[in-house]
Amino acid sequence: KTLTLSKTLLNGDTLPVSLITSNGYRMDMQDLNVDFGKRSALTDKEVAGDGPIGRFRANKMVLQPDANRLSFIGDVTIRITQQNKGGEQ
């Protein structure tokens, strides 16, 4: 079975889809296709986000939790924020 999440309608306003991880990453996108049978998710639209190491964006994202893999595809940009030895930016 596949679940497709697109812009969420709330009181007439549309909201993008966001994924927030327990280790501090956030990814924002316009839609997300989830395949429960394959335990995977993908979006073929722009995805952007940030986390402990910095910011990123790509044209597409594929999530395969069984393979422990998150792939960003197409015009990928990553900006790594250097941290000092104490872990602060």
mmCIF file of N, CA and C in Angstrom:
data_model
loop_
_atom_site.group_PDB
_atom_site.id
_atom_site.type_symbol
_atom_site.label_atom_id
_atom_site.label_comp_id
_atom_site.label_asym_id
_atom_site.label_seq_id
_atom_site.Cartn_x
_atom_site.Cartn_y
_atom_site.Cartn_z
ATOM 1 N N LYS A 1 0.840 -1.177 0.000
ATOM 2 C CA LYS A 1 0.000 0.000 0.000
ATOM 3 C C LYS A 1 0.885 1.239 0.000
ATOM 4 N N THR A 2 0.437 2.268 -0.682
ATOM 5 C CA THR A 2 1.188 3.514 -0.778
ATOM 6 C C THR A 2 0.339 4.659 -0.273
ATOM 7 N N LEU A 3 0.942 5.516 0.524
ATOM 8 C CA LEU A 3 0.288 6.723 1.020
ATOM 9 C C LEU A 3 1.003 7.909 0.404
ATOM 10 N N THR A 4 0.256 8.811 -0.191
ATOM 11 C CA THR A 4 0.838 10.024 -0.750
ATOM 12 C C THR A 4 0.393 11.207 0.079
ATOM 13 N N LEU A 5 1.353 11.927 0.615
ATOM 14 C CA LEU A 5 1.065 13.132 1.377
ATOM 15 C C LEU A 5 1.415 14.320 0.508
ATOM 16 N N SER A 6 0.485 15.205 0.331
ATOM 17 C CA SER A 6 0.784 16.425 -0.410
ATOM 18 C C SER A 6 0.473 17.602 0.489
ATOM 19 N N LYS A 7 0.351 18.772 -0.077
ATOM 20 C CA LYS A 7 0.082 19.942 0.757
ATOM 21 C C LYS A 7 -1.117 19.681 1.656
ATOM 22 N N THR A 8 -0.948 19.910 2.909
ATOM 23 C CA THR A 8 -1.993 19.693 3.897
ATOM 24 C C THR A 8 -2.932 20.892 3.911
ATOM 25 N N LEU A 9 -4.221 20.620 3.902
ATOM 26 C CA LEU A 9 -5.200 21.699 3.934
ATOM 27 C C LEU A 9 -5.686 21.869 5.364
ATOM 28 N N LEU A 10 -5.507 23.060 5.910
ATOM 29 C CA LEU A 10 -5.897 23.343 7.278
ATOM 30 C C LEU A 10 -6.532 24.723 7.307
ATOM 31 N N ASN A 11 -7.816 24.767 7.568
ATOM 32 C CA ASN A 11 -8.543 26.042 7.608
ATOM 33 C C ASN A 11 -8.325 26.881 6.350
ATOM 34 N N GLY A 12 -8.273 26.211 5.191
ATOM 35 C CA GLY A 12 -8.111 26.920 3.926
ATOM 36 C C GLY A 12 -6.685 27.272 3.571
ATOM 37 N N ASP A 13 -5.738 27.022 4.471
ATOM 38 C CA ASP A 13 -4.333 27.294 4.192
ATOM 39 C C ASP A 13 -3.642 25.989 3.811
ATOM 40 N N THR A 14 -2.665 26.059 2.907
ATOM 41 C CA THR A 14 -1.894 24.866 2.566
ATOM 42 C C THR A 14 -0.558 24.911 3.285
ATOM 43 N N LEU A 15 -0.127 23.749 3.743
ATOM 44 C CA LEU A 15 1.122 23.631 4.483
ATOM 45 C C LEU A 15 1.984 22.559 3.836
ATOM 46 N N PRO A 16 3.303 22.744 3.745
ATOM 47 C CA PRO A 16 4.169 21.710 3.189
ATOM 48 C C PRO A 16 4.339 20.543 4.167
ATOM 49 N N VAL A 17 4.876 19.441 3.655
ATOM 50 C CA VAL A 17 5.161 18.266 4.470
ATOM 51 C C VAL A 17 6.539 18.450 5.105
ATOM 52 N N SER A 18 6.654 18.134 6.386
ATOM 53 C CA SER A 18 7.940 18.215 7.086
ATOM 54 C C SER A 18 8.217 16.901 7.795
ATOM 55 N N LEU A 19 9.467 16.454 7.739
ATOM 56 C CA LEU A 19 9.921 15.307 8.518
ATOM 57 C C LEU A 19 10.892 15.838 9.561
ATOM 58 N N ILE A 20 10.695 15.456 10.801
ATOM 59 C CA ILE A 20 11.578 15.879 11.884
ATOM 60 C C ILE A 20 12.092 14.622 12.572
ATOM 61 N N THR A 21 13.415 14.486 12.663
ATOM 62 C CA THR A 21 13.999 13.284 13.241
ATOM 63 C C THR A 21 14.351 13.491 14.709
ATOM 64 N N SER A 22 14.535 12.392 15.403
ATOM 65 C CA SER A 22 14.868 12.458 16.824
ATOM 66 C C SER A 22 16.302 12.937 17.065
ATOM 67 N N ASN A 23 17.146 12.921 16.017
ATOM 68 C CA ASN A 23 18.528 13.381 16.192
ATOM 69 C C ASN A 23 18.762 14.786 15.639
ATOM 70 N N GLY A 24 17.678 15.565 15.487
ATOM 71 C CA GLY A 24 17.824 16.984 15.217
ATOM 72 C C GLY A 24 17.765 17.451 13.778
ATOM 73 N N TYR A 25 17.313 16.607 12.854
ATOM 74 C CA TYR A 25 17.198 17.022 11.457
ATOM 75 C C TYR A 25 15.756 17.354 11.110
ATOM 76 N N ARG A 26 15.585 18.314 10.206
ATOM 77 C CA ARG A 26 14.266 18.685 9.700
ATOM 78 C C ARG A 26 14.369 18.760 8.186
ATOM 79 N N MET A 27 13.410 18.137 7.478
ATOM 80 C CA MET A 27 13.352 18.168 6.025
ATOM 81 C C MET A 27 11.981 18.656 5.602
ATOM 82 N N ASP A 28 11.939 19.669 4.751
ATOM 83 C CA ASP A 28 10.687 20.240 4.264
ATOM 84 C C ASP A 28 10.543 19.953 2.777
ATOM 85 N N MET A 29 9.329 19.561 2.361
ATOM 86 C CA MET A 29 9.064 19.231 0.962
ATOM 87 C C MET A 29 7.598 19.489 0.638
ATOM 88 N N GLN A 30 7.255 19.497 -0.646
ATOM 89 C CA GLN A 30 5.876 19.748 -1.065
ATOM 90 C C GLN A 30 5.017 18.491 -1.044
ATOM 91 N N ASP A 31 5.615 17.314 -1.217
ATOM 92 C CA ASP A 31 4.861 16.065 -1.118
ATOM 93 C C ASP A 31 5.794 14.939 -0.694
ATOM 94 N N LEU A 32 5.201 13.818 -0.285
ATOM 95 C CA LEU A 32 5.968 12.652 0.138
ATOM 96 C C LEU A 32 5.148 11.414 -0.175
ATOM 97 N N ASN A 33 5.722 10.492 -0.953
ATOM 98 C CA ASN A 33 5.064 9.227 -1.277
ATOM 99 C C ASN A 33 5.642 8.142 -0.381
ATOM 100 N N VAL A 34 4.782 7.488 0.402
ATOM 101 C CA VAL A 34 5.210 6.464 1.348
ATOM 102 C C VAL A 34 4.685 5.116 0.880
ATOM 103 N N ASP A 35 5.586 4.123 0.742
ATOM 104 C CA ASP A 35 5.215 2.764 0.366
ATOM 105 C C ASP A 35 5.414 1.884 1.597
ATOM 106 N N PHE A 36 4.311 1.520 2.256
ATOM 107 C CA PHE A 36 4.404 0.735 3.486
ATOM 108 C C PHE A 36 4.907 -0.675 3.222
ATOM 109 N N GLY A 37 4.553 -1.253 2.071
ATOM 110 C CA GLY A 37 4.999 -2.601 1.730
ATOM 111 C C GLY A 37 6.508 -2.687 1.585
ATOM 112 N N LYS A 38 7.104 -1.686 0.961
ATOM 113 C CA LYS A 38 8.553 -1.652 0.751
ATOM 114 C C LYS A 38 9.284 -0.920 1.871
ATOM 115 N N ARG A 39 8.526 -0.360 2.799
ATOM 116 C CA ARG A 39 9.102 0.438 3.887
ATOM 117 C C ARG A 39 10.042 1.504 3.334
ATOM 118 N N SER A 40 9.500 2.314 2.415
ATOM 119 C CA SER A 40 10.300 3.371 1.807
ATOM 120 C C SER A 40 9.443 4.608 1.585
ATOM 121 N N ALA A 41 10.103 5.727 1.329
ATOM 122 C CA ALA A 41 9.407 6.977 1.045
ATOM 123 C C ALA A 41 10.251 7.771 0.065
ATOM 124 N N LEU A 42 9.577 8.583 -0.776
ATOM 125 C CA LEU A 42 10.316 9.421 -1.707
ATOM 126 C C LEU A 42 9.520 10.656 -2.067
ATOM 127 N N THR A 43 10.236 11.665 -2.491
ATOM 128 C CA THR A 43 9.637 12.841 -3.091
ATOM 129 C C THR A 43 10.446 13.167 -4.328
ATOM 130 N N ASP A 44 9.758 13.503 -5.414
ATOM 131 C CA ASP A 44 10.475 13.890 -6.628
ATOM 132 C C ASP A 44 10.405 15.403 -6.839
ATOM 133 N N LYS A 45 10.120 16.103 -5.751
ATOM 134 C CA LYS A 45 10.123 17.567 -5.754
ATOM 135 C C LYS A 45 11.200 18.051 -4.783
ATOM 136 N N GLU A 46 11.505 19.334 -4.837
ATOM 137 C CA GLU A 46 12.596 19.876 -4.018
ATOM 138 C C GLU A 46 12.405 19.572 -2.534
ATOM 139 N N VAL A 47 13.498 19.214 -1.902
ATOM 140 C CA VAL A 47 13.533 18.993 -0.461
ATOM 141 C C VAL A 47 14.663 19.856 0.107
ATOM 142 N N ALA A 48 14.400 20.490 1.229
ATOM 143 C CA ALA A 48 15.411 21.318 1.890
ATOM 144 C C ALA A 48 15.319 21.072 3.384
ATOM 145 N N GLY A 49 16.432 21.226 4.054
ATOM 146 C CA GLY A 49 16.394 21.012 5.491
ATOM 147 C C GLY A 49 17.658 21.461 6.179
ATOM 148 N N ASP A 50 17.688 21.179 7.473
ATOM 149 C CA ASP A 50 18.857 21.515 8.273
ATOM 150 C C ASP A 50 18.946 20.557 9.441
ATOM 151 N N GLY A 51 20.105 20.569 10.064
ATOM 152 C CA GLY A 51 20.338 19.701 11.203
ATOM 153 C C GLY A 51 21.635 20.069 11.879
ATOM 154 N N PRO A 52 22.121 19.194 12.747
ATOM 155 C CA PRO A 52 23.316 19.492 13.525
ATOM 156 C C PRO A 52 24.556 19.816 12.687
ATOM 157 N N ILE A 53 24.672 19.249 11.482
ATOM 158 C CA ILE A 53 25.879 19.525 10.689
ATOM 159 C C ILE A 53 25.727 20.696 9.732
ATOM 160 N N GLY A 54 24.512 21.200 9.520
ATOM 161 C CA GLY A 54 24.326 22.324 8.611
ATOM 162 C C GLY A 54 23.024 22.240 7.826
ATOM 163 N N ARG A 55 23.033 22.845 6.610
ATOM 164 C CA ARG A 55 21.837 22.914 5.763
ATOM 165 C C ARG A 55 22.049 22.125 4.478
ATOM 166 N N PHE A 56 20.933 21.696 3.860
ATOM 167 C CA PHE A 56 21.017 20.953 2.605
ATOM 168 C C PHE A 56 19.760 21.179 1.780
ATOM 169 N N ARG A 57 19.862 20.902 0.471
ATOM 170 C CA ARG A 57 18.718 20.911 -0.433
ATOM 171 C C ARG A 57 19.044 20.000 -1.606
ATOM 172 N N ALA A 58 17.997 19.463 -2.230
ATOM 173 C CA ALA A 58 18.159 18.594 -3.394
ATOM 174 C C ALA A 58 16.862 18.587 -4.188
ATOM 175 N N ASN A 59 16.944 18.082 -5.414
ATOM 176 C CA ASN A 59 15.753 17.996 -6.263
ATOM 177 C C ASN A 59 14.857 16.820 -5.894
ATOM 178 N N LYS A 60 15.410 15.813 -5.201
ATOM 179 C CA LYS A 60 14.665 14.590 -4.912
ATOM 180 C C LYS A 60 15.263 13.935 -3.668
ATOM 181 N N MET A 61 14.437 13.163 -2.953
ATOM 182 C CA MET A 61 14.903 12.441 -1.777
ATOM 183 C C MET A 61 14.285 11.050 -1.765
ATOM 184 N N VAL A 62 15.080 10.042 -1.418
ATOM 185 C CA VAL A 62 14.600 8.670 -1.279
ATOM 186 C C VAL A 62 15.021 8.167 0.101
ATOM 187 N N LEU A 63 14.056 7.673 0.876
ATOM 188 C CA LEU A 63 14.306 7.148 2.215
ATOM 189 C C LEU A 63 14.066 5.646 2.205
ATOM 190 N N GLN A 64 15.090 4.867 2.602
ATOM 191 C CA GLN A 64 14.983 3.417 2.704
ATOM 192 C C GLN A 64 15.462 2.998 4.089
ATOM 193 N N PRO A 65 14.546 2.991 5.081
ATOM 194 C CA PRO A 65 14.965 2.698 6.457
ATOM 195 C C PRO A 65 15.555 1.305 6.636
ATOM 196 N N ASP A 66 15.063 0.299 5.877
ATOM 197 C CA ASP A 66 15.610 -1.052 6.019
ATOM 198 C C ASP A 66 17.077 -1.098 5.612
ATOM 199 N N ALA A 67 17.452 -0.261 4.643
ATOM 200 C CA ALA A 67 18.847 -0.186 4.211
ATOM 201 C C ALA A 67 19.604 0.859 5.023
ATOM 202 N N ASN A 68 18.908 1.503 5.953
ATOM 203 C CA ASN A 68 19.504 2.560 6.776
ATOM 204 C C ASN A 68 20.098 3.648 5.884
ATOM 205 N N ARG A 69 19.306 4.040 4.849
ATOM 206 C CA ARG A 69 19.812 4.967 3.840
ATOM 207 C C ARG A 69 18.809 6.071 3.523
ATOM 208 N N LEU A 70 19.311 7.299 3.457
ATOM 209 C CA LEU A 70 18.560 8.462 3.007
ATOM 210 C C LEU A 70 19.385 9.087 1.894
ATOM 211 N N SER A 71 18.851 9.104 0.663
ATOM 212 C CA SER A 71 19.596 9.606 -0.490
ATOM 213 C C SER A 71 18.996 10.902 -0.996
ATOM 214 N N PHE A 72 19.857 11.879 -1.265
ATOM 215 C CA PHE A 72 19.461 13.123 -1.904
ATOM 216 C C PHE A 72 19.991 13.072 -3.331
ATOM 217 N N ILE A 73 19.122 13.407 -4.310
ATOM 218 C CA ILE A 73 19.455 13.228 -5.721
ATOM 219 C C ILE A 73 19.182 14.517 -6.483
ATOM 220 N N GLY A 74 20.060 14.877 -7.400
ATOM 221 C CA GLY A 74 19.836 15.989 -8.319
ATOM 222 C C GLY A 74 20.102 17.354 -7.729
ATOM 223 N N ASP A 75 21.135 18.016 -8.211
ATOM 224 C CA ASP A 75 21.496 19.371 -7.800
ATOM 225 C C ASP A 75 21.536 19.499 -6.274
ATOM 226 N N VAL A 76 22.294 18.617 -5.653
ATOM 227 C CA VAL A 76 22.398 18.581 -4.192
ATOM 228 C C VAL A 76 23.368 19.664 -3.716
ATOM 229 N N THR A 77 22.937 20.422 -2.728
ATOM 230 C CA THR A 77 23.780 21.435 -2.102
ATOM 231 C C THR A 77 23.793 21.182 -0.602
ATOM 232 N N ILE A 78 24.997 21.103 -0.036
ATOM 233 C CA ILE A 78 25.142 20.903 1.409
ATOM 234 C C ILE A 78 26.086 21.975 1.942
ATOM 235 N N ARG A 79 25.668 22.641 2.984
ATOM 236 C CA ARG A 79 26.532 23.626 3.650
ATOM 237 C C ARG A 79 26.786 23.124 5.064
ATOM 238 N N ILE A 80 28.018 22.731 5.310
ATOM 239 C CA ILE A 80 28.393 22.185 6.612
ATOM 240 C C ILE A 80 28.821 23.325 7.524
ATOM 241 N N THR A 81 28.248 23.341 8.716
ATOM 242 C CA THR A 81 28.578 24.352 9.716
ATOM 243 C C THR A 81 29.650 23.787 10.633
ATOM 244 N N GLN A 82 30.818 24.411 10.617
ATOM 245 C CA GLN A 82 31.917 23.946 11.447
ATOM 246 C C GLN A 82 31.600 24.196 12.913
ATOM 247 N N GLN A 83 31.889 23.195 13.751
ATOM 248 C CA GLN A 83 31.665 23.324 15.186
ATOM 249 C C GLN A 83 33.002 23.293 15.907
ATOM 250 N N ASN A 84 33.043 23.949 17.060
ATOM 251 C CA ASN A 84 34.277 23.893 17.842
ATOM 252 C C ASN A 84 34.315 22.594 18.639
ATOM 253 N N LYS A 85 35.380 22.356 19.367
ATOM 254 C CA LYS A 85 35.547 21.104 20.104
ATOM 255 C C LYS A 85 34.487 20.886 21.166
ATOM 256 N N GLY A 86 33.870 21.953 21.655
ATOM 257 C CA GLY A 86 32.826 21.829 22.666
ATOM 258 C C GLY A 86 31.468 21.480 22.080
ATOM 259 N N GLY A 87 31.384 21.377 20.739
ATOM 260 C CA GLY A 87 30.134 21.021 20.094
ATOM 261 C C GLY A 87 29.261 22.207 19.748
ATOM 262 N N GLU A 88 29.716 23.422 20.079
ATOM 263 C CA GLU A 88 28.924 24.614 19.767
ATOM 264 C C GLU A 88 29.326 25.160 18.410
ATOM 265 N N GLN A 89 28.383 25.825 17.733
ATOM 266 C CA GLN A 89 28.652 26.398 16.419
ATOM 267 C C GLN A 89 29.366 27.717 16.533
#
